[in-house]
PDB file of C-alpha atoms in Angstrom:
ATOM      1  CA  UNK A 244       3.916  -6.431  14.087  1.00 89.00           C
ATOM      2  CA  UNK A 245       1.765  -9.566  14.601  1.00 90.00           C
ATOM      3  CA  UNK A 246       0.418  -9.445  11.271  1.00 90.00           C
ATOM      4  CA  UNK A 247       3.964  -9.186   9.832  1.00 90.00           C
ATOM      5  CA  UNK A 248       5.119 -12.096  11.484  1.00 92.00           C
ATOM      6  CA  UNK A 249       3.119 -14.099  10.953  1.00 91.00           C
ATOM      7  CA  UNK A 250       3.281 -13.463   7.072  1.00 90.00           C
ATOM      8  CA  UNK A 251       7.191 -13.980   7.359  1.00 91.00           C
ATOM      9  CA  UNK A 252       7.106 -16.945   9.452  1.00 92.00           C
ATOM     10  CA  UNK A 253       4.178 -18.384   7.333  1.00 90.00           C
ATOM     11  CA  UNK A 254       6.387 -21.091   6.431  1.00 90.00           C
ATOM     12  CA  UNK A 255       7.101 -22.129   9.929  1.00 91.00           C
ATOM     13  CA  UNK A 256       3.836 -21.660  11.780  1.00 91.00           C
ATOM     14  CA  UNK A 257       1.194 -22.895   8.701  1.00 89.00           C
ATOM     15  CA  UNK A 258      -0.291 -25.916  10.087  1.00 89.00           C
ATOM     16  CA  UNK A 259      -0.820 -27.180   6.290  1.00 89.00           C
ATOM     17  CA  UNK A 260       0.574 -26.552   2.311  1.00 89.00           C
ATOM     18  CA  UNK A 261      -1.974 -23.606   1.190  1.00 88.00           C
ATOM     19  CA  UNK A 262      -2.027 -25.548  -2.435  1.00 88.00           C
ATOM     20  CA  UNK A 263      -3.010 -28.915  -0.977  1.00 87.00           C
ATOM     21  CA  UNK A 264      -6.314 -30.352  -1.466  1.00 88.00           C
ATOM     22  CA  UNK A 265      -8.494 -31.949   0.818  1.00 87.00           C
ATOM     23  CA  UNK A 266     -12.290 -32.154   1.441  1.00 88.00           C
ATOM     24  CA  UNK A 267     -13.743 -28.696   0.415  1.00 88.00           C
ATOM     25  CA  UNK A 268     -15.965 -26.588   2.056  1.00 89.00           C
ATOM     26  CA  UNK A 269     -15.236 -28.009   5.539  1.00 89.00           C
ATOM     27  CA  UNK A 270     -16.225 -25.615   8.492  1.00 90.00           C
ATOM     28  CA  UNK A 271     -13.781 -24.739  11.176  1.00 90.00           C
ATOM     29  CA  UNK A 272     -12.894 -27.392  13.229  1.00 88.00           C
ATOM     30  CA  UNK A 273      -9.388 -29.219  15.120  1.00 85.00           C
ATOM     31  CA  UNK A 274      -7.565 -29.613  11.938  1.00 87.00           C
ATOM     32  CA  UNK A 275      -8.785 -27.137   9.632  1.00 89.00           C
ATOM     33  CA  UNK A 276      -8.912 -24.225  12.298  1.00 89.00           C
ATOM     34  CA  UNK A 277     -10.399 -22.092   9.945  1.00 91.00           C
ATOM     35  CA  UNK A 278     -11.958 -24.555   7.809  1.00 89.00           C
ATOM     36  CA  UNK A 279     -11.311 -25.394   3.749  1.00 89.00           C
ATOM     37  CA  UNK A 280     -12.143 -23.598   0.721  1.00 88.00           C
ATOM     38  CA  UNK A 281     -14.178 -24.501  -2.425  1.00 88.00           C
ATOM     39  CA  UNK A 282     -11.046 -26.666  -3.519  1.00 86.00           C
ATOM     40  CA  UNK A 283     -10.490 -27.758  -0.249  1.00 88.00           C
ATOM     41  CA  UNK A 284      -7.264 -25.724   0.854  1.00 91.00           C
ATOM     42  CA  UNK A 285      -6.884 -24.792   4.245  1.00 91.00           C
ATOM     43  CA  UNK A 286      -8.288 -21.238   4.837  1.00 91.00           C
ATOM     44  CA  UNK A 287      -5.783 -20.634   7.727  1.00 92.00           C
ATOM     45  CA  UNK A 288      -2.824 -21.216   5.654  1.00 91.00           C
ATOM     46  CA  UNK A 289      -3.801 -19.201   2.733  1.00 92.00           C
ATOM     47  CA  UNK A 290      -4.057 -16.611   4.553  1.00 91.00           C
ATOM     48  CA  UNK A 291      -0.657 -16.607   6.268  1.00 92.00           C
ATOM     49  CA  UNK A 292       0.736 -16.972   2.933  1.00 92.00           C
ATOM     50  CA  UNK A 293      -1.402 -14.219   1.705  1.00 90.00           C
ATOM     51  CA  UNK A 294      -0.530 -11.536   4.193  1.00 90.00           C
ATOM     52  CA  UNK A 295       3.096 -11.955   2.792  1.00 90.00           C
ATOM     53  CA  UNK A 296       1.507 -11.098  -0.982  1.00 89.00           C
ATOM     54  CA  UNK A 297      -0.724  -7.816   0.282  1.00 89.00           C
ATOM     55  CA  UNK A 298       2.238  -6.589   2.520  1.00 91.00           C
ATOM     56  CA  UNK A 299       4.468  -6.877  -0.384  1.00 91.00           C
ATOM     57  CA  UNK A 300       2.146  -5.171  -2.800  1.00 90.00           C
ATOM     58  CA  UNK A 301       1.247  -2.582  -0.115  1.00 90.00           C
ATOM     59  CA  UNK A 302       5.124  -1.638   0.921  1.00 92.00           C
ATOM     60  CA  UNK A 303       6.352  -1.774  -2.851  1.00 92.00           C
ATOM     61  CA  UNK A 304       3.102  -0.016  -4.042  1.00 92.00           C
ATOM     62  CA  UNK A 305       3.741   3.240  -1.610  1.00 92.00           C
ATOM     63  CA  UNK A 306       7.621   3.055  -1.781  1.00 92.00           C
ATOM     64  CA  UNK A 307       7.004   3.249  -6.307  1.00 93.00           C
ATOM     65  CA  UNK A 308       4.463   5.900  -5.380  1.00 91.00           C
ATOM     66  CA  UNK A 309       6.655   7.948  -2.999  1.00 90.00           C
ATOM     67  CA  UNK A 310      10.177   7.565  -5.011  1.00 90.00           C
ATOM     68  CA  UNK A 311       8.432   8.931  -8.069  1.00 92.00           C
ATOM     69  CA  UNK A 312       6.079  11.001  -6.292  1.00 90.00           C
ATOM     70  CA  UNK A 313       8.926  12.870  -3.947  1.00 86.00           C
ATOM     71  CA  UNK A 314      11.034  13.441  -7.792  1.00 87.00           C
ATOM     72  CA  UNK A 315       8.344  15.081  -9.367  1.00 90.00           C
ATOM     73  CA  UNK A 316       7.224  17.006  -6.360  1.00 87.00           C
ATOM     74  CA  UNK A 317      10.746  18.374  -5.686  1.00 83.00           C
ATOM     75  CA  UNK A 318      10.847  19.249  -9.772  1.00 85.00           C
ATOM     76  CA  UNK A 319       7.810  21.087  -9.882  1.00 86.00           C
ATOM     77  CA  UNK A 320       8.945  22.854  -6.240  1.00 82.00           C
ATOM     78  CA  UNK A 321      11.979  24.605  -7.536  1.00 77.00           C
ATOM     79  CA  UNK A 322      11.322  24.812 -10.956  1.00 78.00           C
ATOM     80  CA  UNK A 323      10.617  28.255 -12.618  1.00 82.00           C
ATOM     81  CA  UNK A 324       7.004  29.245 -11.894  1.00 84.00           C
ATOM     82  CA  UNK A 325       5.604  28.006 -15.881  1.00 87.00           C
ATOM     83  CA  UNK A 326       7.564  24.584 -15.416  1.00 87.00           C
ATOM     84  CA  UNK A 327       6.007  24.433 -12.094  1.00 86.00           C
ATOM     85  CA  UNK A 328       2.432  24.872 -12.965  1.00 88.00           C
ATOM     86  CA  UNK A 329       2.731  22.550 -16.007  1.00 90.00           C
ATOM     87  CA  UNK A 330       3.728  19.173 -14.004  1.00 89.00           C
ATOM     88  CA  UNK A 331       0.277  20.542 -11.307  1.00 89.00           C
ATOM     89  CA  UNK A 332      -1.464  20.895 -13.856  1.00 90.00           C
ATOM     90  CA  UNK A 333      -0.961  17.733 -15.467  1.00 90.00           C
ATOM     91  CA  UNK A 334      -1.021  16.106 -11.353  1.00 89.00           C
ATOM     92  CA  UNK A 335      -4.538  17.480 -11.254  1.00 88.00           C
ATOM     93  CA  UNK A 336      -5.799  15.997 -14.359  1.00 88.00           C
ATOM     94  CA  UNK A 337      -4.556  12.272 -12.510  1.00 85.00           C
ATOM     95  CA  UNK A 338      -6.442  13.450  -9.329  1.00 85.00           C
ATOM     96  CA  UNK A 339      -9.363  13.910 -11.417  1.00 86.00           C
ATOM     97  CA  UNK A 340      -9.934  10.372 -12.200  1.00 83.00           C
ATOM     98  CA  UNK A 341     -10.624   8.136  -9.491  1.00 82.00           C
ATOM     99  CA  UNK A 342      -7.747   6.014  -7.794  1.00 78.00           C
ATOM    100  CA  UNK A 343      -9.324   2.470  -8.104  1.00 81.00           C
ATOM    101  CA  UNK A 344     -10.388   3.363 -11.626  1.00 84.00           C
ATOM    102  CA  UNK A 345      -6.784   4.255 -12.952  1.00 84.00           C
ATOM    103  CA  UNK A 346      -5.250   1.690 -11.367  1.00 85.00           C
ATOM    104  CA  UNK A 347      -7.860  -1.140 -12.844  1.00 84.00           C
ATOM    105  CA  UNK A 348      -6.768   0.798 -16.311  1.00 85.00           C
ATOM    106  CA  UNK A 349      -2.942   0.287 -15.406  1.00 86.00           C
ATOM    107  CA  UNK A 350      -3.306  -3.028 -14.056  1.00 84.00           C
ATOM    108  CA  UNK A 351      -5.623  -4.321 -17.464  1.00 84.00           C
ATOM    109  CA  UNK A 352      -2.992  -2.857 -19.929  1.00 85.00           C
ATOM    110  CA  UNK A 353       0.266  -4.289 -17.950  1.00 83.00           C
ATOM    111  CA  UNK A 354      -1.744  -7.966 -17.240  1.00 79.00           C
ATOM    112  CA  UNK A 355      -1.416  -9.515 -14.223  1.00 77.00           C
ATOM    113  CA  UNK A 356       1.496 -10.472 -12.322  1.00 80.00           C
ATOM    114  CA  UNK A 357       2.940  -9.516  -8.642  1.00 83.00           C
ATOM    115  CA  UNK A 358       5.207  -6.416  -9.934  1.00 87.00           C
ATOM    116  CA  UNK A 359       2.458  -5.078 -12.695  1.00 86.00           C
ATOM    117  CA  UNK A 360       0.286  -5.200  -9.702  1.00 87.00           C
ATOM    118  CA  UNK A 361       2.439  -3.033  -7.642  1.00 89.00           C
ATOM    119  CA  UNK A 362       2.745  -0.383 -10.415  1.00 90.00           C
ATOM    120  CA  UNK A 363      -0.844   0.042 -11.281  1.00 88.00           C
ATOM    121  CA  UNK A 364      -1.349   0.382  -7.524  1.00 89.00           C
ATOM    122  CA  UNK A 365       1.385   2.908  -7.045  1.00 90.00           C
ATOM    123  CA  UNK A 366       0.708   5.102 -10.134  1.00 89.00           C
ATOM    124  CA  UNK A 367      -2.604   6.044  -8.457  1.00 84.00           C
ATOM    125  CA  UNK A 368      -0.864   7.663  -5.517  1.00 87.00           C
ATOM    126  CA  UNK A 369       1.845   9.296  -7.241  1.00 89.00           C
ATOM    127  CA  UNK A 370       0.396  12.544  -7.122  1.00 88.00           C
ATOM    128  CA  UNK A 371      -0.925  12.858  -3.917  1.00 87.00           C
ATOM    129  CA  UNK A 372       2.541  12.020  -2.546  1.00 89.00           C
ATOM    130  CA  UNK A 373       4.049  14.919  -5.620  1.00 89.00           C
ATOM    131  CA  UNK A 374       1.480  17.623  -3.749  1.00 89.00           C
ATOM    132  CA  UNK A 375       2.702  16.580  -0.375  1.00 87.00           C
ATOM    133  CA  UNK A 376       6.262  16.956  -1.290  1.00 86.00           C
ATOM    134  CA  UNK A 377       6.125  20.072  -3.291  1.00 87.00           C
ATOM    135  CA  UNK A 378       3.962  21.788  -0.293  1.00 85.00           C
ATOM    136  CA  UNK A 379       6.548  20.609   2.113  1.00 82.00           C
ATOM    137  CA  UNK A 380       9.916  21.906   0.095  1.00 81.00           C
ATOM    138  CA  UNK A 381       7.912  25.849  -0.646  1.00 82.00           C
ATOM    139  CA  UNK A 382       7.170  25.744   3.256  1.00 81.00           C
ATOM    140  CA  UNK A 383      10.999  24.904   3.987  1.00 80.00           C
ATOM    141  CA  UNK A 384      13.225  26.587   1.136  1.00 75.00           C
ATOM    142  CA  UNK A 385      12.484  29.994   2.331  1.00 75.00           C
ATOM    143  CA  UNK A 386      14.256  29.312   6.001  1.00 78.00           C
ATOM    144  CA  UNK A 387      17.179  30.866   6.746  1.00 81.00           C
ATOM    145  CA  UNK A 388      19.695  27.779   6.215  1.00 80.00           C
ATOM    146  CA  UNK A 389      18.643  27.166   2.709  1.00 79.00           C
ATOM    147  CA  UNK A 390      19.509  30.550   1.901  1.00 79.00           C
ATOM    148  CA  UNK A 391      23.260  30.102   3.373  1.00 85.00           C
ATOM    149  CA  UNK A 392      23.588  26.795   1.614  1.00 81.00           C
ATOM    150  CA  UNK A 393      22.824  29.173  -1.632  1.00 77.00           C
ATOM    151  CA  UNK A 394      25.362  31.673  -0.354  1.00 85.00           C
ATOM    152  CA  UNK A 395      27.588  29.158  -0.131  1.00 86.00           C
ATOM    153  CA  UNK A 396      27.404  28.287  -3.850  1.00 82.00           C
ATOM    154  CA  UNK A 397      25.731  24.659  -2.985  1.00 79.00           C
ATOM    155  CA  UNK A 398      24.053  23.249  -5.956  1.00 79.00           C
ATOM    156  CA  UNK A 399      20.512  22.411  -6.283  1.00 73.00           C
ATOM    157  CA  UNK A 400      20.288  18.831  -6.168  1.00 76.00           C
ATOM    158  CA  UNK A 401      22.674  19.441  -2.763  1.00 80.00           C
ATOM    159  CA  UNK A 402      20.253  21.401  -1.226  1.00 77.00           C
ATOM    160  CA  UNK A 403      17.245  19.544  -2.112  1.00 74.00           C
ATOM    161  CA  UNK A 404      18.678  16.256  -1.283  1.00 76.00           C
ATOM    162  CA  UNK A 405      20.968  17.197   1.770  1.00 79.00           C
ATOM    163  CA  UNK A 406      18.724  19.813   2.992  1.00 76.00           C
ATOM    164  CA  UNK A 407      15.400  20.361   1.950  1.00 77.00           C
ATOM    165  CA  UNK A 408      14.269  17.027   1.773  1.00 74.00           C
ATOM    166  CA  UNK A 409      15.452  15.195   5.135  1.00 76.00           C
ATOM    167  CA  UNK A 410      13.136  18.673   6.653  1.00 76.00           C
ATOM    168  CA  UNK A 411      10.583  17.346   4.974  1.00 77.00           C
ATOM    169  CA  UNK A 412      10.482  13.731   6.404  1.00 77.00           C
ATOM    170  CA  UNK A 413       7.707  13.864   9.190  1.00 77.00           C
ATOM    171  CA  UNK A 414       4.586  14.831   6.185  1.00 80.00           C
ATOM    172  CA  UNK A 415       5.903  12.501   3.930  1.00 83.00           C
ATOM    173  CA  UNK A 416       6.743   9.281   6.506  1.00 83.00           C
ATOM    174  CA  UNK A 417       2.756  10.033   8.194  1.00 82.00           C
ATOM    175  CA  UNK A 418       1.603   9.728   4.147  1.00 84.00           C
ATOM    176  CA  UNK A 419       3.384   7.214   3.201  1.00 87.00           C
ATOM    177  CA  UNK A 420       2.005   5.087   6.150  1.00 85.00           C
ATOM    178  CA  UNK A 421      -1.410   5.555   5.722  1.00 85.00           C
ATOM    179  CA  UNK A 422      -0.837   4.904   2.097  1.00 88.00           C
ATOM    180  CA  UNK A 423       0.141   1.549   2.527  1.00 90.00           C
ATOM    181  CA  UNK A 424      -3.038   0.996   4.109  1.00 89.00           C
ATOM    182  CA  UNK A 425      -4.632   2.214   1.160  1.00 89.00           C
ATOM    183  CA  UNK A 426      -2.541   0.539  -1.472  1.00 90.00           C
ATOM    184  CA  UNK A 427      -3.376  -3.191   0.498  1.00 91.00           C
ATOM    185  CA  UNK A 428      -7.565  -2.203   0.130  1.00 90.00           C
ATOM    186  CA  UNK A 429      -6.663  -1.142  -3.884  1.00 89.00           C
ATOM    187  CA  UNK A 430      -4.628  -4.348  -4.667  1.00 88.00           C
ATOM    188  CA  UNK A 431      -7.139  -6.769  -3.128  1.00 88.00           C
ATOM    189  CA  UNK A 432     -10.360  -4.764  -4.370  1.00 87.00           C
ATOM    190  CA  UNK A 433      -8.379  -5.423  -7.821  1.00 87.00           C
ATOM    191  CA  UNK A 434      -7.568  -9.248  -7.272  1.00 85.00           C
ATOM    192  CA  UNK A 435     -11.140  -9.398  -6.011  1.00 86.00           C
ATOM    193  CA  UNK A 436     -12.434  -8.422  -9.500  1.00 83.00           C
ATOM    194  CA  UNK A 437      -9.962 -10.215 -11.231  1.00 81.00           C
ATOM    195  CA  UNK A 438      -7.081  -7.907 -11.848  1.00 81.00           C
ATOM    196  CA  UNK A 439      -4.583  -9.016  -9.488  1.00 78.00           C
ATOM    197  CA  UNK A 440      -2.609 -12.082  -8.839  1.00 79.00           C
ATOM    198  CA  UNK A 441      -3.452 -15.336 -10.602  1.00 77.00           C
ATOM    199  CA  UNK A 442      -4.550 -18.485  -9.181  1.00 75.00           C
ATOM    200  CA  UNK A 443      -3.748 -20.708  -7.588  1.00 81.00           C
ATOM    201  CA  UNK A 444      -1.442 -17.921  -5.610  1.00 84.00           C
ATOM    202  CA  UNK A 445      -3.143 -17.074  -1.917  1.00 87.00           C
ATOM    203  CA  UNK A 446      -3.753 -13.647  -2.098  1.00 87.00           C
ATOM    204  CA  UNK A 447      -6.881 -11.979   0.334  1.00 89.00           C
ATOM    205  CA  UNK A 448      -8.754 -10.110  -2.476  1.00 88.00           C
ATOM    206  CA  UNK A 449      -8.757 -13.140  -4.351  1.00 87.00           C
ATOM    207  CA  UNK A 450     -10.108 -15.341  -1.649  1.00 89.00           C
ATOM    208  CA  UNK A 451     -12.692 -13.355  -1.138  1.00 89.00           C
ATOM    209  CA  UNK A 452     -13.242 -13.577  -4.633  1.00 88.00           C
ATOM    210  CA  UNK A 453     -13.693 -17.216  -4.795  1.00 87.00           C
ATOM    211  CA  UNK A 454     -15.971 -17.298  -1.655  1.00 88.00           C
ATOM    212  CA  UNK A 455     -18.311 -14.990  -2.722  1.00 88.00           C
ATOM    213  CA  UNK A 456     -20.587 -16.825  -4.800  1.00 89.00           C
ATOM    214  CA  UNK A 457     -20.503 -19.478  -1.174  1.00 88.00           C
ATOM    215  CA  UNK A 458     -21.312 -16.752   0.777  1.00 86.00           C
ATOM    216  CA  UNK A 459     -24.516 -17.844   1.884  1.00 87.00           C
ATOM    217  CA  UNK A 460     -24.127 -21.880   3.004  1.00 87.00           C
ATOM    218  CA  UNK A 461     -20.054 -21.429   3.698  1.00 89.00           C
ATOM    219  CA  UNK A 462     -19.409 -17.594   5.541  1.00 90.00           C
ATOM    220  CA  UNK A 463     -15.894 -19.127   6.409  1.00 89.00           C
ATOM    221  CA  UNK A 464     -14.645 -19.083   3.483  1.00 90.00           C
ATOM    222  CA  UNK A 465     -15.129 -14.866   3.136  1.00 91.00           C
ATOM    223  CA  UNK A 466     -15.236 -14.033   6.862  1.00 91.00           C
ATOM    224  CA  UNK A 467     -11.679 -15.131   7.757  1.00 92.00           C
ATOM    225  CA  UNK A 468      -9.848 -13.473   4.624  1.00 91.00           C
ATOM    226  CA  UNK A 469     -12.429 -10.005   5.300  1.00 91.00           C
ATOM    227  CA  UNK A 470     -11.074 -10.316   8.858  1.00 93.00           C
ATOM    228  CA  UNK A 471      -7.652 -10.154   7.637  1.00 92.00           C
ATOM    229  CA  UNK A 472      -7.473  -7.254   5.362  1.00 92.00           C
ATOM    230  CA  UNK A 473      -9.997  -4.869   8.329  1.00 93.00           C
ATOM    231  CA  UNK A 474      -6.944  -5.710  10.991  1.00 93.00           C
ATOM    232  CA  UNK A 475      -4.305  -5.253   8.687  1.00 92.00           C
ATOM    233  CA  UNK A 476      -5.339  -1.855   7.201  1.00 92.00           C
ATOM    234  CA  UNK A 477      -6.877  -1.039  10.750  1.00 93.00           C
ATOM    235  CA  UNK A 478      -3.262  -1.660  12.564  1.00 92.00           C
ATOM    236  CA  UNK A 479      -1.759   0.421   9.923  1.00 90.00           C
ATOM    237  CA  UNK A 480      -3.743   3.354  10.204  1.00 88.00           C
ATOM    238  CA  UNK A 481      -3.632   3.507  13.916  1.00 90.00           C
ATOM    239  CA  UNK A 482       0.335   3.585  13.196  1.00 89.00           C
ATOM    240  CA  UNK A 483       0.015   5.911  10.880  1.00 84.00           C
ATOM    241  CA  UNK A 484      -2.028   8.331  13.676  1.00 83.00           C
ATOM    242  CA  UNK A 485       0.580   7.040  16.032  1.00 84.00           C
ATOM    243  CA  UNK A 486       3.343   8.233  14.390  1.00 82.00           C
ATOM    244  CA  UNK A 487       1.869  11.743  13.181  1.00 77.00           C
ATOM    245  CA  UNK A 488       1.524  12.348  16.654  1.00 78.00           C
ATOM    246  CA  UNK A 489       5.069  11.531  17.054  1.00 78.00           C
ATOM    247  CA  UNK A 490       6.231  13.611  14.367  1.00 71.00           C
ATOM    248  CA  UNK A 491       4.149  16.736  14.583  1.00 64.00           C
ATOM    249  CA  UNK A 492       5.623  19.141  16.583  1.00 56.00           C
ATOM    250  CA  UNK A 493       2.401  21.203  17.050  1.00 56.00           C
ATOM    251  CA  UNK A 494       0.899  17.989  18.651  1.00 54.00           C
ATOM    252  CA  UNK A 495       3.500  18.513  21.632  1.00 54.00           C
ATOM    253  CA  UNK A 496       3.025  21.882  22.679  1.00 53.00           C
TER     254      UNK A 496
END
């Protein structure tokens, strides 16, 4: 919650413009709280801009992933058996290569940009989220009110959509939570190599970027951004347990 506050209230509570230029390389000290950069912008208000660039990327990265992940999952669940083993089979050969690496692929052919960011992020976790949902709707359409809503003569997309699906929340919500985690880590391991936003824009992965070659004489300027993204994907992922707890019913027996 803190962490998303401050991003949206960045405006309000940044004690200086993240594009204005000062004396670089200052340490921390009463005006710079958490000193300047190699181009003398304040640290401290990059990275309350920055959290509202990651956050973005993360939320929009998992929501692409799950919309199109839940649609092909719920295809290849009630789908005749060939039909079905096709769209795995094709899920597996994208689980094959590694996450990062297809989304550095994605992200080089699309260029960079905010939105071509989210996509190559998002693509990666499509079918993880396609497994999830497809396990979910085999474990649920064999209960006893799917197979009245059949008797009844409701359609398929009725009973996947109005049935099958809300069932099959809890799994999905857990995932999809954890995955933004994830998706924050991808996008700023890509903007740290050079495949995410452009400059000037304050984006984590990319300030860590530019402080890396400092590392040595000026640890400010990758400490504080490093800092950022461990708490960030740190609170998420204790949410993420938080709410499986929440969710699982076998956790409350």
């Amino acid at each position: 919650v803190l962490v998303a506050l401050s991003a949206i209230l960045a405006p309000l509570i940044a004690p200086h413009d993240p594009l204005e230029i000062t004396k670089a390389y200052q340490p921390p000290n009463g005006d710079y709280l958490f000193g300047t950069d190699n181009a003398g912008r304040d640290i401290l208000s990059r990275m309350l801009y920055g959290g509202r660039y990651s956050l973005v990327i993360g939320f929009g990265a998992t929501l692409f992933a799950l919309v199109l992940g839940s649609i092909i999952g719920a295809i290849a669940a009630v789908s005749r058996k060939a039909i079905s083993e096709v769209i795995m089979r094709i899920l597996d050969v994208f689980m094959s290569v590694p996450g990062i690496l297809l989304s550095l692929s994605i992200a080089a052919a699309l260029g960079p940009g905010l939105f071509n960011l989210m996509i190559a992020v998002g693509i990666g976790s499509v079918p993880g989220y396609a497994r999830i949902v497809r396990a979910s709707i085999l474990s649920v359409k064999e209960q006893e009110y799917i197979e009245a809503a059949h008797c009844i003569g409701c359609s398929n997309a009725r009973i996947i959509f109005r049935h099958v699906l809300p069932n099959c929340l809890a799994p999905i919500i857990v995932q999809a939570t954890l995955g933004v985690a994830s998706a924050i880590l991808v996008a700023s391991s890509m903007s740290f190599l050079g495949l995410g936003l452009e400059p000037p824009i304050p984006e984590w992965g990319a300030m860590l970027s530019v402080g890396r070659p400092y590392i040595r004489d000026y640890w400010h300027l990758v400490a504080f951004p490093g800092m950022a993204i461990m708490i960030t994907v740190f609170s998420l992922n204790v949410f993420g347990d938080g709410l499986r707890d929440a969710l699982d019913p076998r956790l409350k027996q």
